[in-house]
Coordinates of C-alpha atoms in Angstrom, one line a residue:
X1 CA 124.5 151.5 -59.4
X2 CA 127.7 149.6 -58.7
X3 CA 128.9 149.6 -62.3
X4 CA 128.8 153.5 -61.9
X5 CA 130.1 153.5 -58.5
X6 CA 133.0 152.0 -59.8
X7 CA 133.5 154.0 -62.8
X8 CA 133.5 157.1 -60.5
X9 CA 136.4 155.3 -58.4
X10 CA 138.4 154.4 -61.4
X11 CA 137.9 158.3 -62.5
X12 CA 139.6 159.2 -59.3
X13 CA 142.8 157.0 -60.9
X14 CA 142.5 158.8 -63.8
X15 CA 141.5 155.4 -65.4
X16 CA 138.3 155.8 -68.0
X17 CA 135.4 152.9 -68.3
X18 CA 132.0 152.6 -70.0
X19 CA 129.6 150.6 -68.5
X20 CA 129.8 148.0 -70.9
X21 CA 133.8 147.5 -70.0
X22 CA 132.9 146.2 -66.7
X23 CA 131.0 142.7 -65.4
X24 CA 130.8 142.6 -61.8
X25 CA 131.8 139.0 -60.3
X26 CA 131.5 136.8 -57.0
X27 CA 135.1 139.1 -55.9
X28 CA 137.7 139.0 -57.6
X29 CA 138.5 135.3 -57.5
X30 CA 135.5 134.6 -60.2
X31 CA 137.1 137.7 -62.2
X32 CA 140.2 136.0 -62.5
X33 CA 139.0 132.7 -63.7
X34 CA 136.5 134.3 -66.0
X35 CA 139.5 136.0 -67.6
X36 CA 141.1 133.0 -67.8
X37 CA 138.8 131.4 -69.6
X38 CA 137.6 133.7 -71.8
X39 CA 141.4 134.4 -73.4
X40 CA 142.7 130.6 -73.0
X41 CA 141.7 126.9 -74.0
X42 CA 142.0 123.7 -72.5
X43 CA 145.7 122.9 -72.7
X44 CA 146.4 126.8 -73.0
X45 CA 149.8 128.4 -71.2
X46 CA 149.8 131.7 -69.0
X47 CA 152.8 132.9 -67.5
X48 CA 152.9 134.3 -63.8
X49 CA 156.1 136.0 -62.4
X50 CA 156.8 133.7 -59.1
X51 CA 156.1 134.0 -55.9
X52 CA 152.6 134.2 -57.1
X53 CA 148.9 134.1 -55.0
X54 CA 148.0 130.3 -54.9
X55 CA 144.8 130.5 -56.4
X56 CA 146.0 131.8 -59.5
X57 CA 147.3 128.2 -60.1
X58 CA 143.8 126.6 -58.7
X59 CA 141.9 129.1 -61.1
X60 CA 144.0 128.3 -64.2
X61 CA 143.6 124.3 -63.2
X62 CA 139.6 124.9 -63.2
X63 CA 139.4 126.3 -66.4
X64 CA 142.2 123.5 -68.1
X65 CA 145.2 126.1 -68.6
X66 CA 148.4 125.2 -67.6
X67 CA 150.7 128.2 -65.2
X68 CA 154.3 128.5 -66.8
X69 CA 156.0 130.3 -63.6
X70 CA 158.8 132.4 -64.0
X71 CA 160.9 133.2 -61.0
X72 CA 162.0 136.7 -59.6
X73 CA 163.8 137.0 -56.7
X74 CA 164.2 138.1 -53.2
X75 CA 167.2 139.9 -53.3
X76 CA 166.1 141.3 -56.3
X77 CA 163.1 142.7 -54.7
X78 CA 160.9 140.7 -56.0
X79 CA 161.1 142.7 -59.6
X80 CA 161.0 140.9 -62.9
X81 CA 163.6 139.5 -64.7
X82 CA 164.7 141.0 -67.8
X83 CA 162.8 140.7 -71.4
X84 CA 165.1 137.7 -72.5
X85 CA 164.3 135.7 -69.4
X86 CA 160.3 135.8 -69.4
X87 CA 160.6 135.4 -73.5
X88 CA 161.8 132.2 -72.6
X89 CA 158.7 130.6 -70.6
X90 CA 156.6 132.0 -74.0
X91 CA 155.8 129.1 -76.2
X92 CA 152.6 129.0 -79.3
X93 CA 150.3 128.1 -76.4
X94 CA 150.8 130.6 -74.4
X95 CA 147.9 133.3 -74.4
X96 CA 148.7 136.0 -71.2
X97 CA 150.6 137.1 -68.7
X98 CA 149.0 137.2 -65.2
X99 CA 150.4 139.6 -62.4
X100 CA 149.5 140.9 -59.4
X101 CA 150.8 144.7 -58.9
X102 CA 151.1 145.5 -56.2
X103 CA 152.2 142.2 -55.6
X104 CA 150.7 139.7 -53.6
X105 CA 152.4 138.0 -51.5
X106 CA 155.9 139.4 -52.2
X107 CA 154.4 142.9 -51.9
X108 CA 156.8 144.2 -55.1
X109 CA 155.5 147.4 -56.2
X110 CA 156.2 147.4 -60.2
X111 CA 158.2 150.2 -61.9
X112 CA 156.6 152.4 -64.8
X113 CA 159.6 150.5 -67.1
X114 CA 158.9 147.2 -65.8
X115 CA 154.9 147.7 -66.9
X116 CA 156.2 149.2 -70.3
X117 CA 158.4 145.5 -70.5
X118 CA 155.3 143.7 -70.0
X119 CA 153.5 145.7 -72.2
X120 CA 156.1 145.1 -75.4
X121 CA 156.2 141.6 -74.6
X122 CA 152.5 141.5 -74.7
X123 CA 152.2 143.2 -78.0
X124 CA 155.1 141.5 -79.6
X125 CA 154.0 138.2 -78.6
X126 CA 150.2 138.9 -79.5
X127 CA 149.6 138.4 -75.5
X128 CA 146.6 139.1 -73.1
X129 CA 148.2 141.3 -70.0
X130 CA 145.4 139.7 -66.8
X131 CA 146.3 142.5 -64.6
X132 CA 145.3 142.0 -60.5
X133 CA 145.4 145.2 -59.2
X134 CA 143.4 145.4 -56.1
X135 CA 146.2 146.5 -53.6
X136 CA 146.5 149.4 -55.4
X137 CA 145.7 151.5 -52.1
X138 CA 148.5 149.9 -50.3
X139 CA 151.3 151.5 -51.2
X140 CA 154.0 152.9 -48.7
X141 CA 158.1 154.0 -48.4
X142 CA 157.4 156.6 -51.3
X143 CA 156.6 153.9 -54.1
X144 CA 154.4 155.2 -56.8
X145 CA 151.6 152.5 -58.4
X146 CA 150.6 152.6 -62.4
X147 CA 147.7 150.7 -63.7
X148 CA 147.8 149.0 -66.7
X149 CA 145.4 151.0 -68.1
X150 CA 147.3 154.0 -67.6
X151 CA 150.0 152.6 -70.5
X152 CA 148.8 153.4 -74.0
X153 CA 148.7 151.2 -77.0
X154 CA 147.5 147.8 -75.1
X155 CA 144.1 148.9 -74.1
X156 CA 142.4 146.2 -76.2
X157 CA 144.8 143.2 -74.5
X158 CA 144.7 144.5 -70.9
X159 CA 141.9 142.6 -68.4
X160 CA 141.5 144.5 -64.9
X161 CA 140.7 142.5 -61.7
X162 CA 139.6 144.3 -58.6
X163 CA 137.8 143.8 -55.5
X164 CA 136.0 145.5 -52.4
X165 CA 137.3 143.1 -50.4
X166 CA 141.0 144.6 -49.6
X167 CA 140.4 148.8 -49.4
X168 CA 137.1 148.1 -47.4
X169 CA 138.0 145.4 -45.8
X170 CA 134.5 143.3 -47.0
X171 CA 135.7 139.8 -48.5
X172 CA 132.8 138.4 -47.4
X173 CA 130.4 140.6 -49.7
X174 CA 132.0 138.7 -52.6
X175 CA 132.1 141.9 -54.5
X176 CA 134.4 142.4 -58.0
X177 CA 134.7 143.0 -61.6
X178 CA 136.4 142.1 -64.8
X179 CA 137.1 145.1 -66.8
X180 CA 138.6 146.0 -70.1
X181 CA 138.2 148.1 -72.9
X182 CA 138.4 145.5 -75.3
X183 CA 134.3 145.1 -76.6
X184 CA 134.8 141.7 -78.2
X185 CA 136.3 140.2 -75.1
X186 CA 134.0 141.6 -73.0
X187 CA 130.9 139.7 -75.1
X188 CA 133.1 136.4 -74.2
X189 CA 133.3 136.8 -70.6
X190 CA 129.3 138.5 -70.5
X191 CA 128.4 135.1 -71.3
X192 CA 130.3 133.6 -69.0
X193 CA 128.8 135.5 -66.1
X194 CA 125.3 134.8 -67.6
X195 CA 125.8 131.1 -66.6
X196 CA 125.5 131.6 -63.1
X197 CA 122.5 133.4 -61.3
X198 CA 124.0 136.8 -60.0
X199 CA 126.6 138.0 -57.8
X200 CA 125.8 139.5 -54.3
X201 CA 124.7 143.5 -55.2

C-alpha cells in the first residue's frame, strides 16, 4: 500500500515508478546510506557540493566512503561551480555525486542547466547522480524545482531519496524510500534492506 501510495504522488510530478523501483527505508537517512553502499566500496570517493547536510558525511563514514566536498558560494547563491571546477574533485575512486535540491541547508534551488551539468558529468565520468530531493514542496519567490528523473538519458545512474518527514511534517514515523529505475541496482540495495527486520509501515 505505501509503495503505490507513493507511486501515485510521484505521478502527480510527472515522475513514473514500478513497484520494483522503490524499497521503502527507516526515512530517508537509511535511504541515503543504502545508496551509498550499494554504488561505493570501502575506500570509495563521492563528491557533495558544500555547504552540505552533516549526515551525509556520517552516512558515507558508516559505509567506509570518503566525501570529496566541493565548495559553492554564498554570494553566488549557493549554485554550483562550473564543469571544470567539480571535474577537478573527480578522481578513479570516485563513484557519485550526492546533492540535495532543494538544498539543504543553503536552501539553493537548482537550475534546469545546472541539473543537465550534473547530468553530463555523470555520464561522461561513468557516475551515480544520489539525488535528495525531499524539499521538493518548499519552493518559494517564483523558483521552479526539476527532479532528476525528469532529465532523460541518466535514468539507469540516478538514485531518488525522499521522505514523509518534511511535507507532513512526521520525522518520527521514520518513513522513506530509495528509488531508481535502474533494475540491477535495485537487486543490490533489496538486499541490503533484507538485513534488517522492517521499517515502520
Amino acid at each position: 500500500v505505501t509503495i503505490n501510495s507513493f507511486i501515485k504522488y510521484y505521478e502527480s510530478w510527472g515522475i513514473n515508478f514500478d513497484e520494483d523501483d522503490i524499497m521503502i527505508t527507516n526515512g530517508g537517512s537509511e535511504g541515503l546510506m543504502f545508496a551509498i553502499m550499494a554504488v561505493a566500496d570501502y575506500g570509495d570517493e563521492i563528491l557533495i557540493p558544500e555547504p552540505f547536510y552533516t549526515n551525509y558525511n556520517a552516512f558515507s563514514s558508516v559505509a567506509g566512503v570518503n566525501v570529496v566536498p566541493f565548495l559553492t558560494k554564498a554570494e553566488e547563491g549557493f549554485h554550483l561551480p562550473s564543469k571544470d571546477v567539480i571535474e577537478r574533485s573527480i578522481t578513479p575512486k570516485t563513484r557519485a555525486i550526492l546533492l540535495s535540491n532543494p538544498g539543504n541547508p543553503t536552501g539553493v534551488v537548482y537550475t534546469e542547466d545546472e541539473l543537465n551539468l550534473v547530468a553530463e558529468i555523470a555520464r561522461e565520468h561513468n557516475l551515480f547522480i544520489i539525488a535528495d530531493e525531499v524539499y521538493r514542496e518548499f519552493v518559494y519567490d517564483g523558483l521552479k524545482y526539476k527532479s532528476f528523473m525528469h532529465i532523460p538519458g541518466i535514468q539507469d545512474r540516478v538514485i531518488l531519496i525522499d521522505s514523509i518527514s518534511k511535507r507532513y511534517s512526521a520525522c518520527g514515523a521514520r518513513i522513506g524510500l530509495v528509488a531508481s529505475k535502474n533494475k540491477e541496482l535495485m537487486k543490490l540495495i533489496l538486499k541490503l534492506c533484507q538485513t534488517r527486520l522492517c521499517v515502520a509501515v
